[in-house]
């Protein structure tokens, strides 16, 4: 066995000759570190007490202090130190790489010094010790840079880098003073191996997440192994300190590396022994800790290496078969609904392969999902890498679909990464069609500025937040609309109809989707009213909107346009039908050949010369983003009369400069903040209560997207619902700059968990209570608890409570009233759709996986962003579907509006003119009661009667019913019927989903007044 003799410490030039001083080194380092820890802790505990005046300064005095003190010298030094240390700056990245290499040099010097005694006298410093002292000085300077730039000194002091510097730099300085060198704890420098993945990433050596993960696992394994080997070497070379006769054994460092490797792998040859008691104790601890670490890390590393070979191939195209590349954030929660929608049976045979490109190794669950279909393949790689794009043949792909992480903690960072993916694809393959998901509306605008972005090619950007909040906002005015729209743009499989009749009616409507077809030649010259009536009565289709082109080839998507707009050749129609074959009737219909065909299903294409049999009929080229809901150029319309007279009749109206929204001068949050007493004194009726869970650190929802549909200029002043936001003040201070120019908004600081706050907001008198969550939690705990709070309130219980509090002086019980059971109208956003079973006692557990089939969804009480995942697949097959959905959700959009938001990120006031007034004259979604004006004057028995008479006499397009559930129904709950069949009998209690033209707004005003009088 290798046991070199350790020389005695007895040279004359040594201090305390013959005595070891390692304990002095250790105690000095430990005391220094503990002292710093106590000082930092003392500062943290005393800081609020030292400067109490900064919290007690009145607001009015703060407002007068306009002079800002210049930054102090320490502040400037702190800023420069932060720049040097931060990895976001080039200087910081360079310093990080440099310090890593210097630490590795220090570790190499330690390996050389292990061949010397642990502690020995030094008369003259040799070159190796001088270099080590120089490196110690550089480590000391880096320590102070980190100390000055630290945002939290406690976190910095407890960091392993600080501990390494404390216990390695200080002993080097003692060498000069004491004349002796101690090997000591220099092995701690091995912990800097943990920085290897970050350094290689900065040097662009590791570009994929998988390689970074593999390197990180290897760094953990090697760093911990070298660290513990140095600890065992120190103990064995020093011996047990309490023994009079030393049991130290001077063996080489790498012998202990070999020994720990054999021990960690459970081989245990037994050729190396540990003699000291301290070493034996440390080995016992090592076995407990590192045995589990080795068993966990090595299989993960082997799995990564094995899977790299499985998913590193290249795609080979097949003649006559296309493929689509899907990348971005790939998880089972957003891949599964996308694939289900993509290969839905209603699309027929889809001869397209899906290639998923992800920079990770799929887990077992995701790998099993990929193996279910022969048309799905996964390739490991990054979309930012040009070689990986070649592997999936991005240039020949039908489209590149980029998904985002809906639950990202930082939406801005997620959108930035998504934008980089789009830029990379468009840079290398500008002709490849790109469909991308975004989280923020501003990011959707930015993606359209990327070079080679082309609407003609089918490029599309969908903003999930804008669609989600827009749908929920429209549902505040039109109850149940969220479920109706979700059923229209998602495909559902056939479900056996059984049990309650109302569920059968709901499922019949659920199987309708939106399709687009070019309207055939008999439609040319018709108004939309005439065309829609023809589609309904003759073709069994619902024509809900058209895409028309101006003389400048600018496209507009219009829902229920006015009579002055005529259908031209090649006009694209938006149709609601059960499948694509039914929708195709609108493009093959011939007045001569099909006039005698009674059953629409028997219609077949004819050979009349008016049809475009060679397929040359195409839409006009739209060189800019389409206008939604309005015409790009406003024609002269004599039938509209004098707009000033209409303005005087409506009263004071102020629009923004784009003419799309009602606007007011910006107000501060303090001006609209209510107390419980002032909120109760308002006694609002039919308003909207928006409860928002969020705090200072929560991500922003983007409430501007929620307010825009509620302040659309197509709504007249009486139709604008007052909105009360209930939530945390710190959160709304961040949201307020985006909504402070919308009229009739109030803010009530409080919590949806508090019943008194809910009562003050008037939830029992409101048109709709919306519950939103910005915390990012997938548990929905706060949302569900607030739902129970709201459901505990009702107009009847509140009335009885007010009666009992008003003073029952005679001692008698309050009179008993017959409860109608009406509950507070509620709309809840659920992050986890499995929690929907807790929203309604009638939703069974086995139905929870089918979110659209639950009672709560069919009644329009819940909504989830999960239903929007299917829009990506729908957009690939039909790029015009998102245009109609955005038109229905936002109420209108123009390129001028998007330019305004890009330039100023806010709306500005406009001067009322004929042009702005003309932009108001667009249709809007509404819900009318069949028993009230104006529908009660129509003599209708079946839905087809209502559809035709409403179009003829009122120009109102009816596309759904909101019907009461079958009795017993004490809560007066309703469900949605999407696109009812023509022979469906109407009930007097039905409410009708419809699109009302602007010139019929007075009908909505009358209906609104009647509803308020009933309440």
XYZ file of N, CA and C in Angstrom, residues 460-543:
252
model
N -51.198 33.120 -40.009
C -52.209 33.538 -39.033
C -51.602 33.578 -37.645
N -52.029 34.567 -36.863
C -51.612 34.709 -35.471
C -52.863 34.761 -34.596
N -52.976 33.811 -33.681
C -54.131 33.737 -32.785
C -53.698 34.115 -31.378
N -54.388 35.066 -30.792
C -54.097 35.494 -29.424
C -55.107 34.836 -28.483
N -54.628 33.931 -27.655
C -55.519 33.189 -26.772
C -56.178 34.093 -25.739
N -55.414 35.022 -25.182
C -55.979 35.917 -24.167
C -57.067 36.792 -24.753
N -56.825 37.325 -25.939
C -57.813 38.196 -26.581
C -59.101 37.441 -26.864
N -58.991 36.226 -27.382
C -60.182 35.445 -27.686
C -60.916 35.024 -26.420
N -60.165 34.573 -25.418
C -60.794 34.118 -24.173
C -61.546 35.255 -23.486
N -60.869 36.375 -23.276
C -61.510 37.500 -22.587
C -62.611 38.119 -23.445
N -62.419 38.136 -24.772
C -63.456 38.671 -25.645
C -64.723 37.843 -25.615
N -64.569 36.512 -25.635
C -65.742 35.631 -25.572
C -66.465 35.793 -24.245
N -65.700 35.882 -23.156
C -66.335 36.033 -21.847
C -67.003 37.396 -21.713
N -66.415 38.434 -22.328
C -67.031 39.762 -22.285
C -68.339 39.784 -23.065
N -68.351 39.190 -24.261
C -69.590 39.132 -25.030
C -70.667 38.344 -24.295
N -70.249 37.342 -23.529
C -71.226 36.549 -22.773
C -71.851 37.330 -21.632
N -71.223 38.440 -21.240
C -71.851 39.295 -20.219
C -73.076 39.988 -20.791
N -73.031 40.349 -22.065
C -74.178 40.974 -22.726
C -75.146 39.936 -23.276
N -74.561 38.813 -23.743
C -75.357 37.766 -24.383
C -75.117 36.475 -23.605
N -75.877 36.186 -22.577
C -75.642 34.989 -21.757
C -75.668 33.707 -22.594
N -74.694 32.827 -22.315
C -74.610 31.557 -23.023
C -73.829 31.609 -24.308
N -73.400 32.814 -24.735
C -72.711 32.928 -26.026
C -71.370 32.205 -26.021
N -70.706 32.132 -24.874
C -69.406 31.467 -24.809
C -69.515 30.006 -25.225
N -70.543 29.319 -24.763
C -70.717 27.912 -25.141
C -71.137 27.781 -26.593
N -71.964 28.689 -27.070
C -72.409 28.620 -28.456
C -71.237 28.800 -29.414
N -70.385 29.804 -29.174
C -69.235 30.036 -30.049
C -68.244 28.882 -29.963
N -68.027 28.361 -28.760
C -67.103 27.237 -28.619
C -67.588 26.023 -29.393
N -68.889 25.786 -29.397
C -69.430 24.661 -30.165
C -69.284 24.875 -31.661
N -69.281 26.130 -32.114
C -69.194 26.403 -33.547
C -67.801 26.159 -34.105
N -66.741 26.489 -33.359
C -65.407 26.326 -33.939
C -64.670 25.098 -33.409
N -65.364 24.181 -32.749
C -64.768 22.903 -32.381
C -65.641 21.778 -32.922
N -64.998 20.712 -33.361
C -65.712 19.555 -33.897
C -65.945 18.535 -32.790
N -67.156 18.014 -32.745
C -67.524 17.038 -31.722
C -67.895 15.713 -32.385
N -67.506 14.636 -31.730
C -67.864 13.310 -32.221
C -69.299 12.987 -31.828
N -69.919 12.097 -32.590
C -71.301 11.717 -32.304
C -71.392 11.034 -30.940
N -72.395 11.443 -30.188
C -72.651 10.881 -28.863
C -74.067 10.326 -28.853
N -74.211 9.178 -28.248
C -75.538 8.570 -28.177
C -76.480 9.465 -27.377
N -77.607 9.805 -27.965
C -78.582 10.665 -27.306
C -79.539 9.813 -26.483
N -79.559 10.124 -25.219
C -80.435 9.370 -24.332
C -80.776 10.240 -23.132
N -81.791 9.837 -22.399
C -82.137 10.556 -21.187
C -82.950 11.801 -21.469
N -82.571 12.914 -20.826
C -83.354 14.135 -20.855
C -83.412 14.721 -22.263
N -84.564 15.239 -22.625
C -84.758 15.774 -23.969
C -83.955 17.041 -24.195
N -83.784 17.861 -23.151
C -83.034 19.097 -23.353
C -81.581 18.825 -23.715
N -81.001 17.748 -23.184
C -79.632 17.408 -23.557
C -79.546 16.957 -25.003
N -80.574 16.290 -25.485
C -80.590 15.897 -26.890
C -80.596 17.116 -27.798
N -81.402 18.124 -27.447
C -81.420 19.354 -28.240
C -80.072 20.058 -28.196
N -79.449 20.056 -27.026
C -78.126 20.692 -26.908
C -77.104 19.979 -27.780
N -77.102 18.644 -27.759
C -76.114 17.890 -28.542
C -76.368 18.015 -30.031
N -77.620 18.166 -30.452
C -77.887 18.390 -31.869
C -77.206 19.663 -32.351
N -77.295 20.706 -31.573
C -76.636 21.951 -31.955
C -75.138 21.901 -31.795
N -74.647 21.046 -30.912
C -73.219 20.969 -30.654
C -72.439 20.421 -31.845
N -73.114 19.691 -32.735
C -72.433 19.080 -33.870
C -72.344 20.009 -35.077
N -72.650 21.283 -34.913
C -72.530 22.261 -35.991
C -71.171 22.945 -35.908
N -70.586 23.188 -37.078
C -69.309 23.895 -37.154
C -69.376 24.971 -38.221
N -68.348 25.830 -38.247
C -68.252 26.904 -39.228
C -67.445 26.419 -40.421
N -67.978 26.640 -41.624
C -67.294 26.319 -42.875
C -67.357 27.543 -43.790
N -66.509 27.561 -44.772
C -66.531 28.640 -45.768
C -66.637 28.036 -47.167
N -67.461 28.657 -47.989
C -67.625 28.255 -49.385
C -67.874 29.505 -50.223
N -67.400 29.468 -51.466
C -67.728 30.544 -52.406
C -69.177 30.372 -52.855
N -69.959 31.412 -52.684
C -71.378 31.337 -53.029
C -71.546 31.232 -54.543
N -72.461 30.378 -54.969
C -72.649 30.109 -56.400
C -73.329 31.282 -57.100
N -73.448 31.182 -58.431
C -73.906 32.309 -59.240
C -75.333 32.785 -58.933
N -76.283 31.928 -58.470
C -77.620 32.480 -58.178
C -77.633 33.510 -57.044
N -76.591 33.531 -56.211
C -76.548 34.494 -55.106
C -76.106 35.885 -55.559
N -75.544 35.987 -56.750
C -74.993 37.273 -57.201
C -76.117 38.316 -57.304
N -75.873 39.478 -56.721
C -76.835 40.566 -56.727
C -77.794 40.553 -55.555
N -77.799 39.485 -54.787
C -78.684 39.426 -53.625
C -78.106 40.233 -52.468
N -78.996 40.690 -51.584
C -78.546 41.228 -50.302
C -78.272 40.056 -49.368
N -77.607 40.352 -48.265
C -77.297 39.273 -47.330
C -78.582 38.660 -46.774
N -79.590 39.469 -46.529
C -80.856 38.956 -46.002
C -81.465 37.935 -46.941
N -81.468 38.255 -48.227
C -82.015 37.321 -49.207
C -81.191 36.046 -49.297
N -79.860 36.201 -49.297
C -78.986 35.031 -49.407
C -79.109 34.129 -48.191
N -79.178 34.726 -47.007
C -79.273 33.928 -45.789
C -80.603 33.174 -45.728
N -81.659 33.814 -46.184
C -82.959 33.148 -46.187
C -82.986 32.000 -47.183
N -82.336 32.190 -48.335
C -82.259 31.119 -49.331
C -81.471 29.929 -48.782
N -80.351 30.196 -48.121
C -79.546 29.112 -47.560
C -80.317 28.334 -46.506
N -81.089 29.014 -45.704
C -81.821 28.347 -44.627
C -82.984 27.516 -45.155
N -83.802 28.120 -46.023
C -85.019 27.442 -46.449
C -84.766 26.409 -47.539
N -83.806 26.653 -48.408
C -83.583 25.766 -49.549
C -82.433 24.788 -49.323
N -81.340 25.260 -48.684
C -80.133 24.440 -48.577
C -79.939 23.839 -47.185
N -80.726 24.258 -46.214
C -80.559 23.727 -44.865
C -79.278 24.197 -44.208
N -78.823 25.411 -44.549
C -77.585 25.965 -44.011
C -77.870 27.300 -43.339
N -76.987 27.703 -42.461
C -77.076 29.013 -41.827
C -75.937 29.870 -42.347
N -76.257 30.876 -43.141
C -75.273 31.830 -43.630
C -75.185 32.957 -42.601
